Each structure stands twice: as C-alpha cells, then as structure tokens.
Amino acid sequence: MQPFVYNALPSRVVFGFGTLAQVAEEVRALGCSKALVLTTPQQRASGEALVRQLGDLAVGLYDNATMHTPVEVTREALAVVESVGADCVVALGGGSTIGLGKAIALHTDLPQVVIPTTYAGSEATPIIGQTENGLKTTQRTLKVLPEVIIYDVDLTLSLPAQMTVTSGMNAIAHAVEALYSKDANPLISMLAEQGIAAIGRALPRIHANPEDREARSDALFGAWACGVCLGAVGMSIHHKLCHTLGGSFDLPHAETHTVVLPHAVAYNTDAAPEAMARIARALGAETAARGIFDLAAKHGAPIRLADIGMKEADISRAVEIACSSPYWNPRPIEPAAIRQLLDNAFSGTRP
Ligand code: NAD
C-alpha cells in the first residue's frame, strides 16, 4: 500500500425515491425555519411547488441561478436573502443552482439543503467557481460545503436524454482524474471505480428509456460517488482544459467535459497505467480512452469541440492559457502534445 493522506468531509446524504418529501424535516433538523428556495428559470415550476410544499418554512423563491455563478447574480440573490430574512437556502437543480447556494453560504454562512437534479456533483464538494468580468476563479473552502444533500431519483427522470449523457460524462471525469490524482488514496479510488461503473452501466439504459428507474438510481448514485472524488482530491489536465474552455471561450460545461475527456485520458495513458486499467475495467472496455469515447459517441453526445461552439482559430490561445498555470498532471504538460490533444478533440477523432 502506498502512503496516503485522506481528509473526510462532513455532510449528510439522504438518497432514495420520493425523498423530496423529507425537505421540511431536514430544514427543521438544521434548526431553521425560513428557507429561501433557489432554482433556475427553467425549473421555476418545481421551485414554486417546493415553496408550496414547505408552507410556513419557506420565505421565498429566487429563480435566476445562472451557469458559472456570475457575481452579479449572487449579489441580487444576497439582497433577496436579506430582504426576506432567510436562515437557510434550499437549492433545487443542477450545478448552477447549487453553485448559487454555495456563493450565498460563502458570504453569509447560511446552511444549505441541496437537491441535485443533474449528475454534476457540485453538492459533494467544498469547491466554488465564480465568474466576474468574464474570468472564472475557483476556491476550496468548507464554508461552501452543503450540510445536507437530498438525492431524489424521481427528480432526475425529467433530465433530457442528451443532458443525461453529457452530465454523466461530467461525473465520470471527476472519478477518472481522481484515479490518477497526485493525492489519490485507496478509499477514493474504490469509490471512483464504482462511480464510473455505475454511470457506465446506467447511461445506455437511460438512453434507451429515460424513465428506467433502476438505471436512474444507479446514475444518481454514480454522480454522488464521482462528486465525492472531486471534493476529496486534486484534478489534473482534463479539468484544467475544461476550466479554460468554459471560462475563457464560454463553452457549455457538461458537453465540454464529454468531448475533452477521452483525449485527456489518451494523453495520460502511459503515465498512469494502474488508473487506466481500473477505468477500462469499470467500463468493460478495451482501453480507458476508447471506453469513454464510445460511451459518449454511442449515446448521442457531442464528440467534437467544433460542434459545441469552439472556433479552430482559438485553439492556440486555449493551449497557451491551459499551459500557463497548469494543475499537477501525471504526464508533464507538453504544449505541442496539448495542441494535438485539442486538435483531436476539435475534430472528434476516436483515440
Ligand atoms: P445546470 O445546473 O446549468 O443545468 C442545466 C439546465 O438543465 C438548467 O436549465 C437546469 O435548470 C436544467 N435542469 C437541471 N436538472 C434538470 C432536470 N432534472 N430536468 C429538467 N431540466 C433540468 O448544469 P450542470 O451541468 O448541472 O451544472 C453546471 C455548473 O455547475 C457549472 O457552472 C459548473 O462550473 C458547476 N459545477 C461546479 C462544481 C463544483 O464542485 N463547484 C462541480 C460540477 C459543476
């Protein structure tokens, strides 16, 4: 056994079908009685239903959560928190809504009950990314780690098929990079392999039938497992590239992860053989990179940066940004090879 250091994160997880019914109980258990419900404009109806369900425990709804947590949106939400006298937030939605809850907690220390409806995994991490003047910065602080996560599989049945696949690939990316992280440890590596396997099994079934409850349950479990990996250990070149492409070129989050991941894995293949063997085993694939590529390609996800808003002329600048302050990576960062990685991702070549 290699020596390791592991920090466990405190968080309460309630997982099941129909668990949305337990929100009031969880709010009360935190000693709170004035919940501000957060969501996006697209999920407003679900937010309104939750406010009705909470009755006297809810003091309002803020439904303008936005991707990449722009600081202007956080300021607007903080003004609502103050005007309604909220003593906790209840975030219902994907990573964007949960990001807003975290931003509010960063400023106010209010406790968070979060109800994830995608597989992004933000709910399980002490990480917050925020965007100001077109620049996205991230920080790690326990202040933003949600106190309670309520996973209700029923809420994921409405996640559209394509978003299910890209969001699932986003989750797999966390577990993949956890397996070759510089602070990898045996507990998180086990969870990573289980998370990849659960999502790998679930996506083909959900693609065939989005209302397959057992597969939805596997996928949501996988999302939690992969989110825990993201929260526990450092990420490498894949996350650096996605951070660059999302933050500086405004590419969509889950789709970017989906397209880049097989190529980032191919880049690291020779430098992290044990991790690669575990990823391939979890996916039942011949190689890690091909297993990941095929999972996306066979289930209707985008596979080319060219198809999700990247301009070929911007690749050089993306290479420059990604290589200028790189995250630790098992293979040294070689700008010419990173250029090749992005060229492959741009054209969607099978690795
Ligand atoms: P998202 O939260 O922006 O959701 C995308 C769209 O899908 C939204 O319109 C949303 O309302 C809708 N939606 C969500 N769940 C649905 C459902 N079940 N049915 C129907 N519609 C649904 O997208 P995301 O990929 O979950 O999150 C991306 C954001 O999360 C990015 O800003 C990213 O940086 C952040 N993130 C942060 C962390 C972290 O640890 N800090 C981790 C992962 C992602």
XYZ file of C-alpha atoms and ligand atoms in Angstrom:
395
model
C 0.000 0.000 0.000
C 1.313 3.437 -0.966
C 1.391 6.018 1.850
C -1.524 8.458 1.644
C -3.321 11.332 3.379
C -7.126 11.428 3.387
C -9.435 14.171 4.676
C -13.065 13.075 5.132
C -15.693 15.772 4.503
C -18.671 16.239 6.813
C -22.004 16.017 5.004
C -25.364 14.303 5.458
C -26.757 12.386 2.463
C -30.364 11.222 2.085
C -30.748 9.028 -1.025
C -33.845 7.378 -2.465
C -37.079 7.735 -4.417
C -39.564 10.370 -3.261
C -37.105 11.858 -0.742
C -38.221 15.371 -1.731
C -40.965 14.803 0.845
C -38.258 14.994 3.547
C -37.064 18.542 2.857
C -39.102 20.158 5.648
C -37.820 17.637 8.178
C -34.223 18.313 7.113
C -34.713 22.097 7.298
C -36.117 21.766 10.827
C -33.297 19.402 11.867
C -30.844 22.193 10.992
C -32.730 24.441 13.426
C -34.014 26.580 10.544
C -37.480 27.928 9.781
C -37.038 30.491 6.985
C -35.878 28.771 3.819
C -35.160 30.617 0.589
C -35.662 28.177 -2.301
C -33.226 28.573 -5.230
C -33.607 27.325 -8.791
C -33.267 28.325 -12.464
C -35.893 29.970 -14.706
C -36.234 26.579 -16.481
C -37.093 24.798 -13.207
C -39.307 27.576 -11.804
C -42.413 25.367 -11.635
C -40.557 22.803 -9.497
C -39.256 25.624 -7.279
C -42.779 27.007 -6.813
C -44.077 23.541 -5.943
C -41.332 23.163 -3.332
C -42.221 26.536 -1.796
C -45.858 25.399 -1.526
C -44.746 22.080 -0.042
C -42.605 23.846 2.606
C -45.532 26.104 3.600
C -44.593 28.282 6.590
C -40.980 27.114 6.424
C -40.401 28.901 3.086
C -39.868 32.659 2.902
C -39.409 32.938 -0.857
C -38.160 31.696 -4.208
C -35.172 33.038 -6.150
C -35.210 31.506 -9.619
C -32.404 33.207 -11.514
C -29.499 30.796 -10.865
C -27.071 31.008 -13.817
C -24.222 28.831 -15.119
C -20.693 29.655 -13.810
C -22.094 31.641 -10.837
C -21.768 35.245 -12.083
C -21.153 37.605 -9.143
C -23.973 39.958 -10.248
C -26.486 37.134 -9.819
C -25.043 36.311 -6.392
C -25.394 39.976 -5.350
C -29.021 40.024 -6.451
C -29.731 36.777 -4.568
C -27.959 38.075 -1.435
C -30.269 41.112 -1.465
C -33.256 38.727 -1.534
C -31.756 36.647 1.328
C -31.550 39.823 3.382
C -34.958 41.221 2.467
C -36.825 38.002 3.337
C -34.679 37.267 6.430
C -33.759 33.730 5.250
C -31.972 31.469 7.757
C -31.085 28.750 5.210
C -31.156 28.068 1.473
C -32.711 25.098 -0.289
C -31.151 24.658 -3.750
C -33.196 22.591 -6.225
C -31.405 21.955 -9.527
C -28.095 21.242 -11.222
C -24.601 22.594 -10.636
C -25.648 26.152 -11.476
C -28.304 26.313 -8.757
C -26.095 24.552 -6.235
C -23.279 26.982 -7.146
C -25.547 29.896 -6.234
C -26.391 28.292 -2.872
C -22.666 27.895 -2.217
C -21.978 31.528 -3.149
C -24.673 32.648 -0.690
C -23.132 30.413 2.009
C -19.696 31.888 1.284
C -20.981 35.370 2.111
C -23.470 34.567 4.880
C -22.551 31.161 6.370
C -26.218 30.128 5.952
C -26.714 26.339 5.963
C -27.626 24.653 2.685
C -30.007 21.827 1.889
C -29.322 20.846 -1.727
C -31.440 18.704 -4.022
C -29.381 17.839 -7.136
C -31.237 17.137 -10.379
C -28.193 16.539 -12.638
C -25.020 14.465 -12.253
C -22.529 17.382 -11.992
C -21.585 16.513 -8.386
C -21.082 20.033 -7.017
C -23.217 19.171 -3.967
C -20.453 16.892 -2.619
C -17.560 19.357 -2.908
C -16.154 22.268 -0.903
C -15.343 23.964 -4.234
C -16.921 27.113 -5.606
C -16.317 28.641 -9.016
C -17.401 32.241 -9.617
C -17.304 34.469 -12.686
C -16.506 38.169 -12.633
C -15.683 40.297 -15.682
C -15.513 37.181 -17.859
C -12.954 35.468 -15.602
C -13.808 32.301 -13.703
C -11.945 31.648 -10.459
C -12.379 28.715 -8.098
C -11.650 28.260 -4.428
C -11.901 25.462 -1.889
C -13.436 26.241 1.488
C -15.537 24.210 3.898
C -17.800 27.262 4.176
C -19.466 26.255 0.894
C -19.856 22.509 1.516
C -23.616 21.827 1.729
C -24.769 20.478 5.119
C -27.455 18.192 3.682
C -27.829 16.557 0.255
C -31.217 15.092 -0.635
C -30.974 12.830 -3.689
C -34.434 12.089 -5.062
C -34.156 9.773 -8.062
C -37.674 10.787 -9.184
C -36.428 14.322 -9.919
C -33.892 13.029 -12.430
C -36.470 11.274 -14.615
C -37.122 14.600 -16.379
C -33.455 15.226 -17.245
C -33.428 15.179 -21.063
C -31.628 12.169 -22.639
C -28.724 14.118 -24.160
C -28.105 16.108 -20.994
C -28.209 12.868 -19.050
C -25.323 11.526 -21.121
C -23.200 14.699 -21.009
C -23.866 15.223 -17.302
C -22.980 11.560 -16.667
C -19.715 12.013 -18.595
C -19.030 15.123 -16.493
C -19.345 12.930 -13.387
C -17.085 10.225 -14.846
C -14.442 12.899 -15.489
C -14.175 13.586 -11.736
C -13.618 9.909 -10.943
C -11.160 9.414 -13.813
C -8.921 12.255 -12.646
C -9.266 11.110 -9.012
C -7.754 7.748 -10.003
C -4.542 9.388 -11.245
C -4.576 12.350 -8.840
C -1.372 13.219 -7.030
C -3.314 12.782 -3.765
C -5.124 9.607 -4.804
C -5.951 7.337 -1.890
C -7.414 3.827 -1.684
C -10.847 4.845 -0.394
C -11.469 7.461 -3.066
C -10.048 5.189 -5.785
C -12.555 2.471 -4.830
C -15.369 4.989 -4.937
C -14.107 6.316 -8.279
C -14.168 2.880 -9.879
C -17.656 2.189 -8.506
C -18.884 5.592 -9.702
C -17.557 5.078 -13.248
C -19.043 1.570 -13.390
C -22.460 2.722 -12.113
C -22.717 5.511 -14.684
C -21.254 3.354 -17.447
C -23.991 0.765 -16.800
C -26.765 3.313 -16.453
C -26.279 5.583 -19.477
C -27.093 3.015 -22.212
C -30.253 2.017 -20.318
C -31.368 5.600 -19.743
C -30.646 6.421 -23.378
C -32.999 3.591 -24.358
C -35.604 4.529 -21.742
C -35.187 7.837 -19.836
C -37.713 6.638 -17.237
C -35.806 3.462 -16.308
C -35.926 3.982 -12.534
C -33.257 1.456 -11.643
C -30.799 2.914 -14.160
C -31.643 6.453 -12.959
C -30.903 5.304 -9.422
C -27.523 3.855 -10.489
C -26.667 7.068 -12.328
C -27.501 9.287 -9.355
C -25.511 7.062 -7.008
C -22.629 7.287 -9.505
C -22.939 11.068 -9.585
C -22.612 11.219 -5.806
C -19.630 8.830 -5.789
C -17.888 10.857 -8.512
C -18.732 14.161 -6.786
C -17.132 12.870 -3.582
C -13.976 12.108 -5.618
C -13.929 15.674 -6.979
C -14.321 17.056 -3.461
C -11.603 14.858 -1.975
C -8.570 15.008 -4.283
C -6.948 17.353 -6.801
C -7.816 17.300 -10.512
C -5.413 17.411 -13.498
C -5.153 18.367 -17.188
C -8.703 17.397 -18.115
C -10.270 19.771 -15.583
C -7.720 22.461 -16.447
C -8.677 22.266 -20.125
C -12.426 22.296 -19.390
C -11.979 25.194 -16.999
C -10.104 27.076 -19.752
C -12.636 26.273 -22.478
C -15.645 27.112 -20.278
C -14.180 30.177 -18.559
C -12.413 31.856 -21.495
C -14.369 30.600 -24.531
C -17.816 30.182 -22.951
C -18.211 26.544 -23.988
C -21.038 24.647 -22.221
C -19.894 22.799 -19.072
C -21.089 19.191 -19.349
C -20.649 18.985 -23.145
C -17.059 20.249 -22.897
C -16.230 17.584 -20.298
C -17.774 14.958 -22.584
C -15.749 15.928 -25.633
C -12.374 16.508 -23.939
C -12.275 13.533 -21.526
C -11.253 10.699 -23.902
C -8.431 12.841 -25.277
C -7.177 13.903 -21.833
C -7.189 10.229 -20.849
C -5.288 9.299 -24.016
C -2.717 11.999 -23.146
C -2.180 10.419 -19.705
C -2.436 6.763 -20.718
C 1.249 5.811 -20.485
C 1.846 7.879 -17.346
C -0.927 6.287 -15.251
C -1.256 2.598 -16.211
C -2.948 1.444 -12.993
C -5.636 4.131 -13.184
C -6.203 3.326 -16.859
C -6.653 -0.368 -16.104
C -9.250 0.452 -13.442
C -11.175 2.800 -15.760
C -11.168 0.228 -18.587
C -12.316 -2.474 -16.158
C -15.131 -0.276 -14.806
C -16.383 0.346 -18.343
C -15.753 -3.178 -19.615
C -13.671 -1.608 -22.395
C -10.516 -2.473 -24.290
C -8.819 0.795 -23.237
C -9.865 3.597 -20.901
C -9.840 6.287 -23.600
C -11.873 4.214 -26.070
C -14.352 3.116 -23.417
C -15.031 6.747 -22.540
C -15.190 7.908 -26.159
C -17.566 5.109 -27.158
C -19.871 5.660 -24.177
C -20.443 9.241 -25.352
C -20.449 8.593 -29.097
C -22.883 5.656 -28.977
C -25.430 7.536 -26.900
C -25.940 10.725 -28.842
C -23.495 13.021 -27.051
C -21.350 15.543 -28.922
C -17.813 14.308 -29.635
C -16.310 17.324 -31.437
C -15.370 20.708 -29.935
C -16.264 22.066 -33.384
C -19.906 21.140 -32.643
C -20.184 22.837 -29.254
C -19.040 26.341 -30.113
C -15.217 26.159 -30.314
C -13.503 28.069 -33.117
C -10.427 26.443 -34.642
C -8.655 29.813 -34.559
C -8.976 29.864 -30.734
C -7.160 26.564 -30.139
C -3.695 28.178 -29.913
C -4.885 30.612 -27.270
C -6.565 27.797 -25.319
C -3.266 25.840 -25.343
C -1.424 28.918 -24.095
C -3.896 29.550 -21.245
C -4.067 25.877 -20.204
C -0.264 25.538 -20.175
C 0.486 28.843 -18.444
C -0.554 27.792 -14.922
C -1.168 24.051 -15.210
C -2.596 21.806 -12.488
C -0.400 18.884 -11.425
C -0.664 16.082 -14.019
C 0.798 12.559 -14.140
C 2.396 13.322 -17.529
C 4.321 16.588 -17.756
C 2.480 19.318 -19.654
C 3.963 19.463 -23.179
C 2.417 22.330 -25.176
C 2.826 20.589 -28.566
C 1.094 17.453 -27.277
C -1.649 19.530 -25.628
C -2.171 21.209 -29.003
C -2.546 17.750 -30.556
C -4.976 16.750 -27.772
C -7.182 19.775 -28.530
C -6.908 19.233 -32.300
C -8.153 15.662 -31.763
C -10.982 16.893 -29.541
C -11.824 19.569 -32.103
C -12.301 17.019 -34.847
C -13.660 14.181 -32.654
C -11.047 11.546 -33.570
C -11.522 8.188 -31.776
C -8.444 7.841 -29.502
P -27.077 23.378 -14.890
O -27.245 23.365 -13.439
O -26.757 24.700 -15.541
O -28.381 22.776 -15.573
C -28.558 22.883 -16.980
C -30.034 23.119 -17.316
O -30.781 21.935 -17.057
C -30.659 24.208 -16.449
O -31.520 24.951 -17.250
C -31.426 23.420 -15.416
O -32.491 24.144 -14.874
C -31.888 22.209 -16.213
N -32.130 21.017 -15.410
C -31.394 20.560 -14.376
N -31.903 19.417 -13.910
C -32.995 19.115 -14.647
C -33.930 18.057 -14.631
N -33.824 17.034 -13.797
N -34.929 18.101 -15.532
C -35.003 19.101 -16.440
N -34.134 20.123 -16.502
C -33.132 20.138 -15.628
O -25.952 22.353 -15.410
P -24.942 21.398 -14.619
O -24.127 20.761 -15.674
O -25.623 20.567 -13.614
O -24.028 22.400 -13.790
C -23.026 23.173 -14.420
C -22.489 24.197 -13.447
O -22.080 23.555 -12.245
C -21.264 24.930 -13.969
O -21.357 26.283 -13.608
C -20.116 24.239 -13.257
O -18.977 25.067 -13.126
C -20.742 23.916 -11.928
N -20.095 22.778 -11.227
C -19.453 23.028 -10.065
C -18.843 22.010 -9.369
C -18.166 22.298 -8.059
O -17.718 21.382 -7.379
N -18.063 23.546 -7.652
C -18.899 20.702 -9.850
C -19.569 20.455 -11.048
C -20.181 21.508 -11.745
